[in-house]
Amino acid sequence: MSTSKPIDIKRVTTHIIQEMKTRGEKISCLTAYDYSMGGIVDAAGVELILVGDSASNVMAGHETTLPITLDQMIYHAASVVRAVSRALVVVDLPFGSYQGNSEEALRSAIRIMKESGAHAVKLEGGLEVKESITRILSAGVPVMGHLGLTPQSIYKFGTYTVRAREDEEAQKLLDDARMLDEVGCFAVVLEKIPSTLTKQVSESIAIPTIGIGAGPHADGQILVLHDMLGINKEFKPRFLRRYADLDGIMHDAIAQYVSDVKSKSFPNEKESY
Ligand code: KIV
């Protein structure tokens, strides 16, 4: 592993993401769901932008990620892609668009790539979705895996608690990660698993691991943009670091605007034609 300076990248590709792991350079990832935020996240230097199905929660206000549709994901993804000139844009295949039918999985992935202009897709699960993954890969579409807490299976888990604490589940996760590496995925998200397991997985596979609530040993980190910016205040898991209080800043700005309109101080002469 080297600790040399980050390379100057014009467009991040899956190959560059792999090279970063080899070089020992951590990979920074965030979600985005629209044009304005996509542009800000890209300009700030994030290497990978995920148009996550967490849009179902943070953009649409649903309790889970299950309701969001393929059409809605494509709308969000196309908006982000129009803003991004450097980062690799990865799009979640939504619930119901790839499980149990690899032909449908391929059709869904192709729609995302054609209609949004994104660079890769992500889907949740291991062995159960291997056939879908290999079919998508056979069409030349890069695939990112997602193991551990997979929110599309929330009704199977029954809770958003840490996964794979027990040996049996940890071994399955390790086997699944090895399978994702072997079939040709370019990276894998590890969500809410013990830090020691993240270390073991990251050292056992060649492709980069991207952690969320998975400790410091992942090859990269990802957070949901609205959570780390403090827009979505109710969500307070232990793994989340807040980098801003945008809820407070936006609230105060809007309250000031309301007050200025009521007091007739907005608009003034300079703000009028
Ligand atoms: O949908 C999403 O935002 C995700 C990340 C939490 C990894 O899958």
PDB file of C-alpha atoms and ligand atoms in Angstrom:
ATOM      1  CA  MET A   1       0.000   0.000   0.000  1.00  0.00           C
ATOM      2  CA  SER A   2       1.213   3.491  -0.790  1.00  0.00           C
ATOM      3  CA  THR A   3       0.321   6.825   0.803  1.00  0.00           C
ATOM      4  CA  SER A   4       1.191   8.930  -2.232  1.00  0.00           C
ATOM      5  CA  LYS A   5      -0.839  12.009  -3.216  1.00  0.00           C
ATOM      6  CA  PRO A   6      -4.325  11.538  -4.738  1.00  0.00           C
ATOM      7  CA  ILE A   7      -4.160  11.366  -8.532  1.00  0.00           C
ATOM      8  CA  ASP A   8      -5.612  14.206 -10.596  1.00  0.00           C
ATOM      9  CA  ILE A   9      -8.681  12.610 -12.168  1.00  0.00           C
ATOM     10  CA  LYS A  10     -10.717  14.064 -15.058  1.00  0.00           C
ATOM     11  CA  ARG A  11     -13.476  11.439 -14.935  1.00  0.00           C
ATOM     12  CA  VAL A  12     -13.647   8.754 -12.277  1.00  0.00           C
ATOM     13  CA  THR A  13     -14.109   5.279 -13.740  1.00  0.00           C
ATOM     14  CA  THR A  14     -14.558   1.869 -12.124  1.00  0.00           C
ATOM     15  CA  HIS A  15     -10.883   1.234 -12.972  1.00  0.00           C
ATOM     16  CA  ILE A  16      -9.832   4.311 -11.020  1.00  0.00           C
ATOM     17  CA  ILE A  17     -11.947   3.168  -8.047  1.00  0.00           C
ATOM     18  CA  GLN A  18     -10.072  -0.172  -8.171  1.00  0.00           C
ATOM     19  CA  GLU A  19      -6.711   1.588  -8.507  1.00  0.00           C
ATOM     20  CA  MET A  20      -7.515   3.645  -5.401  1.00  0.00           C
ATOM     21  CA  LYS A  21      -7.898   0.489  -3.333  1.00  0.00           C
ATOM     22  CA  THR A  22      -4.606  -0.832  -4.683  1.00  0.00           C
ATOM     23  CA  ARG A  23      -2.895   2.483  -3.836  1.00  0.00           C
ATOM     24  CA  GLY A  24      -4.449   2.567  -0.350  1.00  0.00           C
ATOM     25  CA  GLU A  25      -6.304   5.810  -1.097  1.00  0.00           C
ATOM     26  CA  LYS A  26      -9.726   5.936   0.578  1.00  0.00           C
ATOM     27  CA  ILE A  27     -12.731   6.406  -1.719  1.00  0.00           C
ATOM     28  CA  SER A  28     -15.244   9.122  -0.796  1.00  0.00           C
ATOM     29  CA  CYS A  29     -18.858   8.535  -1.784  1.00  0.00           C
ATOM     30  CA  LEU A  30     -22.146  10.359  -1.128  1.00  0.00           C
ATOM     31  CA  THR A  31     -25.695  10.092  -2.366  1.00  0.00           C
ATOM     32  CA  ALA A  32     -27.428  12.712  -4.517  1.00  0.00           C
ATOM     33  CA  TYR A  33     -30.865  12.750  -6.074  1.00  0.00           C
ATOM     34  CA  ASP A  34     -31.167  15.986  -8.044  1.00  0.00           C
ATOM     35  CA  TYR A  35     -29.322  18.384 -10.353  1.00  0.00           C
ATOM     36  CA  SER A  36     -28.490  21.096  -7.787  1.00  0.00           C
ATOM     37  CA  MET A  37     -27.095  18.777  -5.129  1.00  0.00           C
ATOM     38  CA  GLY A  38     -25.391  16.535  -7.705  1.00  0.00           C
ATOM     39  CA  GLY A  39     -23.407  19.531  -8.970  1.00  0.00           C
ATOM     40  CA  ILE A  40     -22.364  20.593  -5.453  1.00  0.00           C
ATOM     41  CA  VAL A  41     -21.295  17.083  -4.444  1.00  0.00           C
ATOM     42  CA  ASP A  42     -19.327  16.616  -7.678  1.00  0.00           C
ATOM     43  CA  ALA A  43     -17.560  19.979  -7.410  1.00  0.00           C
ATOM     44  CA  ALA A  44     -16.530  19.183  -3.811  1.00  0.00           C
ATOM     45  CA  GLY A  45     -14.466  16.221  -5.039  1.00  0.00           C
ATOM     46  CA  VAL A  46     -16.440  13.100  -4.130  1.00  0.00           C
ATOM     47  CA  GLU A  47     -15.311  10.202  -6.335  1.00  0.00           C
ATOM     48  CA  LEU A  48     -18.560   8.222  -6.449  1.00  0.00           C
ATOM     49  CA  ILE A  49     -22.114   9.572  -6.357  1.00  0.00           C
ATOM     50  CA  LEU A  50     -24.855   7.083  -5.591  1.00  0.00           C
ATOM     51  CA  VAL A  51     -28.371   7.878  -6.732  1.00  0.00           C
ATOM     52  CA  GLY A  52     -29.661   5.712  -3.907  1.00  0.00           C
ATOM     53  CA  ASP A  53     -33.125   4.308  -3.460  1.00  0.00           C
ATOM     54  CA  SER A  54     -32.899   6.200  -0.147  1.00  0.00           C
ATOM     55  CA  ALA A  55     -34.536   8.851  -2.369  1.00  0.00           C
ATOM     56  CA  SER A  56     -37.694   7.008  -1.342  1.00  0.00           C
ATOM     57  CA  ASN A  57     -37.072   8.173   2.252  1.00  0.00           C
ATOM     58  CA  VAL A  58     -35.367  11.547   1.950  1.00  0.00           C
ATOM     59  CA  MET A  59     -36.987  12.895  -1.219  1.00  0.00           C
ATOM     60  CA  ALA A  60     -40.441  11.296  -1.122  1.00  0.00           C
ATOM     61  CA  GLY A  61     -40.972  10.835   2.630  1.00  0.00           C
ATOM     62  CA  HIS A  62     -41.692   7.103   2.549  1.00  0.00           C
ATOM     63  CA  GLU A  63     -40.883   5.012   5.606  1.00  0.00           C
ATOM     64  CA  THR A  64     -38.897   2.462   3.572  1.00  0.00           C
ATOM     65  CA  THR A  65     -37.065   2.212   0.240  1.00  0.00           C
ATOM     66  CA  LEU A  66     -39.623  -0.249  -1.143  1.00  0.00           C
ATOM     67  CA  PRO A  67     -42.132   2.087  -2.833  1.00  0.00           C
ATOM     68  CA  ILE A  68     -39.764   3.918  -5.206  1.00  0.00           C
ATOM     69  CA  THR A  69     -40.196   2.856  -8.853  1.00  0.00           C
ATOM     70  CA  LEU A  70     -37.754   2.311 -11.694  1.00  0.00           C
ATOM     71  CA  ASP A  71     -39.188   5.354 -13.526  1.00  0.00           C
ATOM     72  CA  GLN A  72     -38.658   7.510 -10.432  1.00  0.00           C
ATOM     73  CA  MET A  73     -35.067   6.257 -10.019  1.00  0.00           C
ATOM     74  CA  ILE A  74     -34.387   7.091 -13.675  1.00  0.00           C
ATOM     75  CA  TYR A  75     -35.789  10.607 -13.183  1.00  0.00           C
ATOM     76  CA  HIS A  76     -33.506  11.215 -10.165  1.00  0.00           C
ATOM     77  CA  ALA A  77     -30.497   9.646 -11.909  1.00  0.00           C
ATOM     78  CA  ALA A  78     -30.884  11.666 -15.127  1.00  0.00           C
ATOM     79  CA  SER A  79     -31.081  14.874 -13.059  1.00  0.00           C
ATOM     80  CA  VAL A  80     -27.846  14.016 -11.216  1.00  0.00           C
ATOM     81  CA  VAL A  81     -26.021  12.922 -14.379  1.00  0.00           C
ATOM     82  CA  ARG A  82     -26.769  16.294 -16.047  1.00  0.00           C
ATOM     83  CA  ALA A  83     -24.873  18.044 -13.224  1.00  0.00           C
ATOM     84  CA  VAL A  84     -21.881  15.743 -12.795  1.00  0.00           C
ATOM     85  CA  SER A  85     -18.672  16.039 -14.814  1.00  0.00           C
ATOM     86  CA  ARG A  86     -16.131  14.143 -12.673  1.00  0.00           C
ATOM     87  CA  ALA A  87     -17.634  11.570 -10.305  1.00  0.00           C
ATOM     88  CA  LEU A  88     -18.717   8.038 -11.179  1.00  0.00           C
ATOM     89  CA  VAL A  89     -22.534   7.960 -11.004  1.00  0.00           C
ATOM     90  CA  VAL A  90     -24.048   4.712  -9.703  1.00  0.00           C
ATOM     91  CA  VAL A  91     -27.803   4.111  -9.568  1.00  0.00           C
ATOM     92  CA  ASP A  92     -29.738   1.757  -7.294  1.00  0.00           C
ATOM     93  CA  LEU A  93     -31.951  -0.823  -8.953  1.00  0.00           C
ATOM     94  CA  PRO A  94     -35.164  -0.396  -6.951  1.00  0.00           C
ATOM     95  CA  PHE A  95     -37.040  -3.123  -5.092  1.00  0.00           C
ATOM     96  CA  GLY A  96     -38.893  -5.422  -7.501  1.00  0.00           C
ATOM     97  CA  SER A  97     -36.814  -4.546 -10.565  1.00  0.00           C
ATOM     98  CA  TYR A  98     -34.217  -7.353 -10.367  1.00  0.00           C
ATOM     99  CA  GLN A  99     -35.037  -9.987  -7.716  1.00  0.00           C
ATOM    100  CA  GLY A 100     -36.047 -13.438  -8.935  1.00  0.00           C
ATOM    101  CA  ASN A 101     -35.892 -12.705 -12.659  1.00  0.00           C
ATOM    102  CA  SER A 102     -32.522 -12.084 -14.258  1.00  0.00           C
ATOM    103  CA  GLU A 103     -34.034 -11.055 -17.606  1.00  0.00           C
ATOM    104  CA  GLU A 104     -36.055  -8.358 -15.905  1.00  0.00           C
ATOM    105  CA  ALA A 105     -32.923  -7.360 -13.975  1.00  0.00           C
ATOM    106  CA  LEU A 106     -31.061  -6.849 -17.244  1.00  0.00           C
ATOM    107  CA  ARG A 107     -33.973  -4.872 -18.748  1.00  0.00           C
ATOM    108  CA  SER A 108     -34.063  -2.645 -15.650  1.00  0.00           C
ATOM    109  CA  ALA A 109     -30.303  -2.045 -15.721  1.00  0.00           C
ATOM    110  CA  ILE A 110     -30.366  -1.251 -19.432  1.00  0.00           C
ATOM    111  CA  ARG A 111     -33.210   1.240 -18.938  1.00  0.00           C
ATOM    112  CA  ILE A 112     -31.193   2.989 -16.225  1.00  0.00           C
ATOM    113  CA  MET A 113     -28.070   3.173 -18.385  1.00  0.00           C
ATOM    114  CA  LYS A 114     -29.897   4.298 -21.565  1.00  0.00           C
ATOM    115  CA  GLU A 115     -32.383   6.720 -20.039  1.00  0.00           C
ATOM    116  CA  SER A 116     -30.260   8.346 -17.325  1.00  0.00           C
ATOM    117  CA  GLY A 117     -26.741   8.262 -18.762  1.00  0.00           C
ATOM    118  CA  ALA A 118     -25.387   6.862 -15.466  1.00  0.00           C
ATOM    119  CA  HIS A 119     -22.221   4.764 -15.354  1.00  0.00           C
ATOM    120  CA  ALA A 120     -23.137   1.752 -13.192  1.00  0.00           C
ATOM    121  CA  VAL A 121     -25.915   0.132 -11.162  1.00  0.00           C
ATOM    122  CA  LYS A 122     -26.081  -1.159  -7.612  1.00  0.00           C
ATOM    123  CA  LEU A 123     -28.232  -3.950  -6.244  1.00  0.00           C
ATOM    124  CA  GLU A 124     -28.697  -5.597  -2.867  1.00  0.00           C
ATOM    125  CA  GLY A 125     -27.935  -9.204  -1.933  1.00  0.00           C
ATOM    126  CA  GLY A 126     -25.532 -12.094  -2.472  1.00  0.00           C
ATOM    127  CA  LEU A 127     -26.050 -15.595  -3.817  1.00  0.00           C
ATOM    128  CA  GLU A 128     -29.837 -15.040  -4.178  1.00  0.00           C
ATOM    129  CA  VAL A 129     -29.240 -12.440  -6.912  1.00  0.00           C
ATOM    130  CA  LYS A 130     -26.108 -13.939  -8.505  1.00  0.00           C
ATOM    131  CA  GLU A 131     -27.911 -14.782 -11.760  1.00  0.00           C
ATOM    132  CA  SER A 132     -29.224 -11.204 -12.087  1.00  0.00           C
ATOM    133  CA  ILE A 133     -25.753  -9.817 -11.415  1.00  0.00           C
ATOM    134  CA  THR A 134     -23.990 -12.016 -13.976  1.00  0.00           C
ATOM    135  CA  ARG A 135     -26.617 -11.257 -16.631  1.00  0.00           C
ATOM    136  CA  ILE A 136     -26.254  -7.509 -16.104  1.00  0.00           C
ATOM    137  CA  LEU A 137     -22.455  -7.813 -16.148  1.00  0.00           C
ATOM    138  CA  SER A 138     -22.629  -9.802 -19.397  1.00  0.00           C
ATOM    139  CA  ALA A 139     -24.162  -6.729 -21.063  1.00  0.00           C
ATOM    140  CA  GLY A 140     -21.129  -4.657 -20.072  1.00  0.00           C
ATOM    141  CA  VAL A 141     -22.892  -2.778 -17.284  1.00  0.00           C
ATOM    142  CA  PRO A 142     -20.714  -2.304 -14.172  1.00  0.00           C
ATOM    143  CA  VAL A 143     -22.366  -3.592 -10.998  1.00  0.00           C
ATOM    144  CA  MET A 144     -21.835  -2.610  -7.370  1.00  0.00           C
ATOM    145  CA  GLY A 145     -23.000  -5.063  -4.695  1.00  0.00           C
ATOM    146  CA  HIS A 146     -24.582  -4.261  -1.333  1.00  0.00           C
ATOM    147  CA  LEU A 147     -24.350  -6.596   1.702  1.00  0.00           C
ATOM    148  CA  GLY A 148     -25.077  -6.433   5.426  1.00  0.00           C
ATOM    149  CA  LEU A 149     -28.104  -4.308   6.245  1.00  0.00           C
ATOM    150  CA  THR A 150     -29.927  -4.284   2.925  1.00  0.00           C
ATOM    151  CA  PRO A 151     -32.897  -1.944   3.389  1.00  0.00           C
ATOM    152  CA  GLN A 152     -34.990  -3.543   0.627  1.00  0.00           C
ATOM    153  CA  SER A 153     -35.213  -6.612   2.925  1.00  0.00           C
ATOM    154  CA  ILE A 154     -36.330  -4.656   5.975  1.00  0.00           C
ATOM    155  CA  TYR A 155     -39.496  -6.705   6.413  1.00  0.00           C
ATOM    156  CA  LYS A 156     -37.385  -9.895   6.487  1.00  0.00           C
ATOM    157  CA  PHE A 157     -34.980  -8.419   9.083  1.00  0.00           C
ATOM    158  CA  GLY A 158     -37.736  -6.641  11.059  1.00  0.00           C
ATOM    159  CA  THR A 159     -35.258  -4.047  12.356  1.00  0.00           C
ATOM    160  CA  TYR A 160     -32.505  -1.672  11.161  1.00  0.00           C
ATOM    161  CA  THR A 161     -30.036  -3.043  13.725  1.00  0.00           C
ATOM    162  CA  VAL A 162     -26.411  -4.106  13.029  1.00  0.00           C
ATOM    163  CA  ARG A 163     -26.211  -7.241  10.844  1.00  0.00           C
ATOM    164  CA  ALA A 164     -23.823 -10.229  10.826  1.00  0.00           C
ATOM    165  CA  ARG A 165     -22.871 -10.187  14.508  1.00  0.00           C
ATOM    166  CA  GLU A 166     -23.407 -13.961  14.627  1.00  0.00           C
ATOM    167  CA  ASP A 167     -20.828 -16.307  13.041  1.00  0.00           C
ATOM    168  CA  GLU A 168     -23.254 -17.900  10.567  1.00  0.00           C
ATOM    169  CA  GLU A 169     -24.427 -14.592   9.081  1.00  0.00           C
ATOM    170  CA  ALA A 170     -20.853 -13.239   9.076  1.00  0.00           C
ATOM    171  CA  GLN A 171     -19.637 -16.320   7.157  1.00  0.00           C
ATOM    172  CA  LYS A 172     -22.474 -15.935   4.604  1.00  0.00           C
ATOM    173  CA  LEU A 173     -21.581 -12.272   4.142  1.00  0.00           C
ATOM    174  CA  LEU A 174     -17.929 -13.178   3.584  1.00  0.00           C
ATOM    175  CA  ASP A 175     -18.909 -15.879   1.046  1.00  0.00           C
ATOM    176  CA  ASP A 176     -21.239 -13.439  -0.730  1.00  0.00           C
ATOM    177  CA  ALA A 177     -18.513 -10.774  -0.889  1.00  0.00           C
ATOM    178  CA  ARG A 178     -16.086 -13.310  -2.416  1.00  0.00           C
ATOM    179  CA  MET A 179     -18.743 -14.309  -4.966  1.00  0.00           C
ATOM    180  CA  LEU A 180     -19.372 -10.630  -5.926  1.00  0.00           C
ATOM    181  CA  ASP A 181     -15.629 -10.210  -6.431  1.00  0.00           C
ATOM    182  CA  GLU A 182     -15.311 -13.414  -8.472  1.00  0.00           C
ATOM    183  CA  VAL A 183     -18.223 -12.680 -10.840  1.00  0.00           C
ATOM    184  CA  GLY A 184     -16.832  -9.221 -11.622  1.00  0.00           C
ATOM    185  CA  CYS A 185     -18.608  -6.566  -9.543  1.00  0.00           C
ATOM    186  CA  PHE A 186     -16.460  -3.440  -9.300  1.00  0.00           C
ATOM    187  CA  ALA A 187     -17.191  -2.626  -5.622  1.00  0.00           C
ATOM    188  CA  VAL A 188     -19.443  -3.612  -2.736  1.00  0.00           C
ATOM    189  CA  VAL A 189     -21.287  -1.537  -0.135  1.00  0.00           C
ATOM    190  CA  LEU A 190     -21.111  -2.979   3.405  1.00  0.00           C
ATOM    191  CA  GLU A 191     -23.898  -1.508   5.530  1.00  0.00           C
ATOM    192  CA  LYS A 192     -24.079  -1.624   9.333  1.00  0.00           C
ATOM    193  CA  ILE A 193     -21.839  -4.588  10.136  1.00  0.00           C
ATOM    194  CA  PRO A 194     -19.149  -4.976  12.813  1.00  0.00           C
ATOM    195  CA  SER A 195     -15.881  -3.221  12.082  1.00  0.00           C
ATOM    196  CA  THR A 196     -13.856  -6.448  12.463  1.00  0.00           C
ATOM    197  CA  LEU A 197     -15.948  -8.137   9.767  1.00  0.00           C
ATOM    198  CA  THR A 198     -15.447  -5.152   7.435  1.00  0.00           C
ATOM    199  CA  LYS A 199     -11.684  -5.556   7.927  1.00  0.00           C
ATOM    200  CA  GLN A 200     -11.854  -9.267   7.172  1.00  0.00           C
ATOM    201  CA  VAL A 201     -13.958  -8.747   4.034  1.00  0.00           C
ATOM    202  CA  SER A 202     -11.815  -5.844   2.776  1.00  0.00           C
ATOM    203  CA  GLU A 203      -8.673  -7.927   3.163  1.00  0.00           C
ATOM    204  CA  SER A 204     -10.260 -11.015   1.548  1.00  0.00           C
ATOM    205  CA  ILE A 205     -11.453  -9.501  -1.724  1.00  0.00           C
ATOM    206  CA  ALA A 206      -9.725  -7.535  -4.463  1.00  0.00           C
ATOM    207  CA  ILE A 207     -12.561  -5.102  -5.191  1.00  0.00           C
ATOM    208  CA  PRO A 208     -13.117  -2.036  -2.979  1.00  0.00           C
ATOM    209  CA  THR A 209     -15.525  -2.158  -0.035  1.00  0.00           C
ATOM    210  CA  ILE A 210     -17.541   0.991   0.644  1.00  0.00           C
ATOM    211  CA  GLY A 211     -18.774   1.207   4.231  1.00  0.00           C
ATOM    212  CA  ILE A 212     -21.756   2.861   5.875  1.00  0.00           C
ATOM    213  CA  GLY A 213     -21.879   2.164   9.587  1.00  0.00           C
ATOM    214  CA  ALA A 214     -19.197  -0.453   8.930  1.00  0.00           C
ATOM    215  CA  GLY A 215     -16.214   1.174  10.662  1.00  0.00           C
ATOM    216  CA  PRO A 216     -12.877   2.527   9.448  1.00  0.00           C
ATOM    217  CA  HIS A 217     -11.504  -0.529   7.633  1.00  0.00           C
ATOM    218  CA  ALA A 218     -13.610  -0.232   4.478  1.00  0.00           C
ATOM    219  CA  ASP A 219     -11.772   0.994   1.373  1.00  0.00           C
ATOM    220  CA  GLY A 220     -14.208   3.900   1.127  1.00  0.00           C
ATOM    221  CA  GLN A 221     -17.092   5.512   2.983  1.00  0.00           C
ATOM    222  CA  ILE A 222     -20.589   6.571   1.957  1.00  0.00           C
ATOM    223  CA  LEU A 223     -23.263   8.607   3.738  1.00  0.00           C
ATOM    224  CA  VAL A 224     -26.714   9.789   2.738  1.00  0.00           C
ATOM    225  CA  LEU A 225     -26.244  13.454   1.771  1.00  0.00           C
ATOM    226  CA  HIS A 226     -29.288  14.782   3.631  1.00  0.00           C
ATOM    227  CA  ASP A 227     -28.180  13.028   6.834  1.00  0.00           C
ATOM    228  CA  MET A 228     -24.587  14.325   6.824  1.00  0.00           C
ATOM    229  CA  LEU A 229     -25.737  17.857   5.957  1.00  0.00           C
ATOM    230  CA  GLY A 230     -28.205  17.875   8.870  1.00  0.00           C
ATOM    231  CA  ILE A 231     -31.267  18.327   6.647  1.00  0.00           C
ATOM    232  CA  ASN A 232     -32.879  15.143   7.868  1.00  0.00           C
ATOM    233  CA  LYS A 233     -32.723  15.661  11.638  1.00  0.00           C
ATOM    234  CA  GLU A 234     -34.740  12.729  12.958  1.00  0.00           C
ATOM    235  CA  PHE A 235     -32.239  10.125  11.742  1.00  0.00           C
ATOM    236  CA  LYS A 236     -29.478   9.862  14.374  1.00  0.00           C
ATOM    237  CA  PRO A 237     -27.644   6.531  14.141  1.00  0.00           C
ATOM    238  CA  ARG A 238     -24.324   6.236  15.979  1.00  0.00           C
ATOM    239  CA  PHE A 239     -22.359   5.952  12.715  1.00  0.00           C
ATOM    240  CA  LEU A 240     -23.588   9.272  11.334  1.00  0.00           C
ATOM    241  CA  ARG A 241     -21.285  12.291  11.527  1.00  0.00           C
ATOM    242  CA  ARG A 242     -23.077  15.598  10.850  1.00  0.00           C
ATOM    243  CA  TYR A 243     -20.970  18.058   8.853  1.00  0.00           C
ATOM    244  CA  ALA A 244     -23.520  20.903   8.829  1.00  0.00           C
ATOM    245  CA  ASP A 245     -26.804  22.024  10.331  1.00  0.00           C
ATOM    246  CA  LEU A 246     -28.599  22.890   7.112  1.00  0.00           C
ATOM    247  CA  ASP A 247     -32.009  22.378   8.715  1.00  0.00           C
ATOM    248  CA  GLY A 248     -31.247  25.240  11.116  1.00  0.00           C
ATOM    249  CA  ILE A 249     -29.628  27.446   8.452  1.00  0.00           C
ATOM    250  CA  MET A 250     -32.496  26.938   5.992  1.00  0.00           C
ATOM    251  CA  HIS A 251     -35.145  27.421   8.670  1.00  0.00           C
ATOM    252  CA  ASP A 252     -33.613  30.739   9.780  1.00  0.00           C
ATOM    253  CA  ALA A 253     -33.193  31.993   6.205  1.00  0.00           C
ATOM    254  CA  ILE A 254     -36.819  31.174   5.337  1.00  0.00           C
ATOM    255  CA  ALA A 255     -38.130  32.679   8.594  1.00  0.00           C
ATOM    256  CA  GLN A 256     -36.155  35.871   7.808  1.00  0.00           C
ATOM    257  CA  TYR A 257     -37.706  35.969   4.314  1.00  0.00           C
ATOM    258  CA  VAL A 258     -41.219  35.608   5.780  1.00  0.00           C
ATOM    259  CA  SER A 259     -40.480  38.443   8.191  1.00  0.00           C
ATOM    260  CA  ASP A 260     -39.052  40.674   5.394  1.00  0.00           C
ATOM    261  CA  VAL A 261     -42.136  40.119   3.216  1.00  0.00           C
ATOM    262  CA  LYS A 262     -44.496  40.930   6.107  1.00  0.00           C
ATOM    263  CA  SER A 263     -42.523  44.035   7.119  1.00  0.00           C
ATOM    264  CA  LYS A 264     -42.357  45.147   3.435  1.00  0.00           C
ATOM    265  CA  SER A 265     -38.541  45.377   3.605  1.00  0.00           C
ATOM    266  CA  PHE A 266     -38.375  42.891   0.695  1.00  0.00           C
ATOM    267  CA  PRO A 267     -38.186  43.759  -2.122  1.00  0.00           C
ATOM    268  CA  ASN A 268     -36.450  47.144  -1.787  1.00  0.00           C
ATOM    269  CA  GLU A 269     -35.857  49.646  -4.629  1.00  0.00           C
ATOM    270  CA  LYS A 270     -32.629  47.984  -5.811  1.00  0.00           C
ATOM    271  CA  GLU A 271     -34.448  44.675  -6.039  1.00  0.00           C
ATOM    272  CA  SER A 272     -37.186  46.201  -8.218  1.00  0.00           C
ATOM    273  CA  TYR A 273     -37.371  47.236 -11.902  1.00  0.00           C
TER     274      TYR A 273
HETATM  275  O1  KIV B   1     -29.881   4.015  -1.001  1.00  0.00           O
HETATM  276  C1  KIV B   1     -28.843   4.395  -0.456  1.00  0.00           C
HETATM  277  O2  KIV B   1     -28.651   5.580  -0.153  1.00  0.00           O
HETATM  278  C2  KIV B   1     -27.821   3.392  -0.144  1.00  0.00           C
HETATM  279  C3  KIV B   1     -26.668   3.831   0.692  1.00  0.00           C
HETATM  280  C4  KIV B   1     -27.093   4.005   2.096  1.00  0.00           C
HETATM  281  C5  KIV B   1     -25.508   2.928   0.559  1.00  0.00           C
HETATM  282  O3  KIV B   1     -27.931   2.277  -0.536  1.00  0.00           O
END
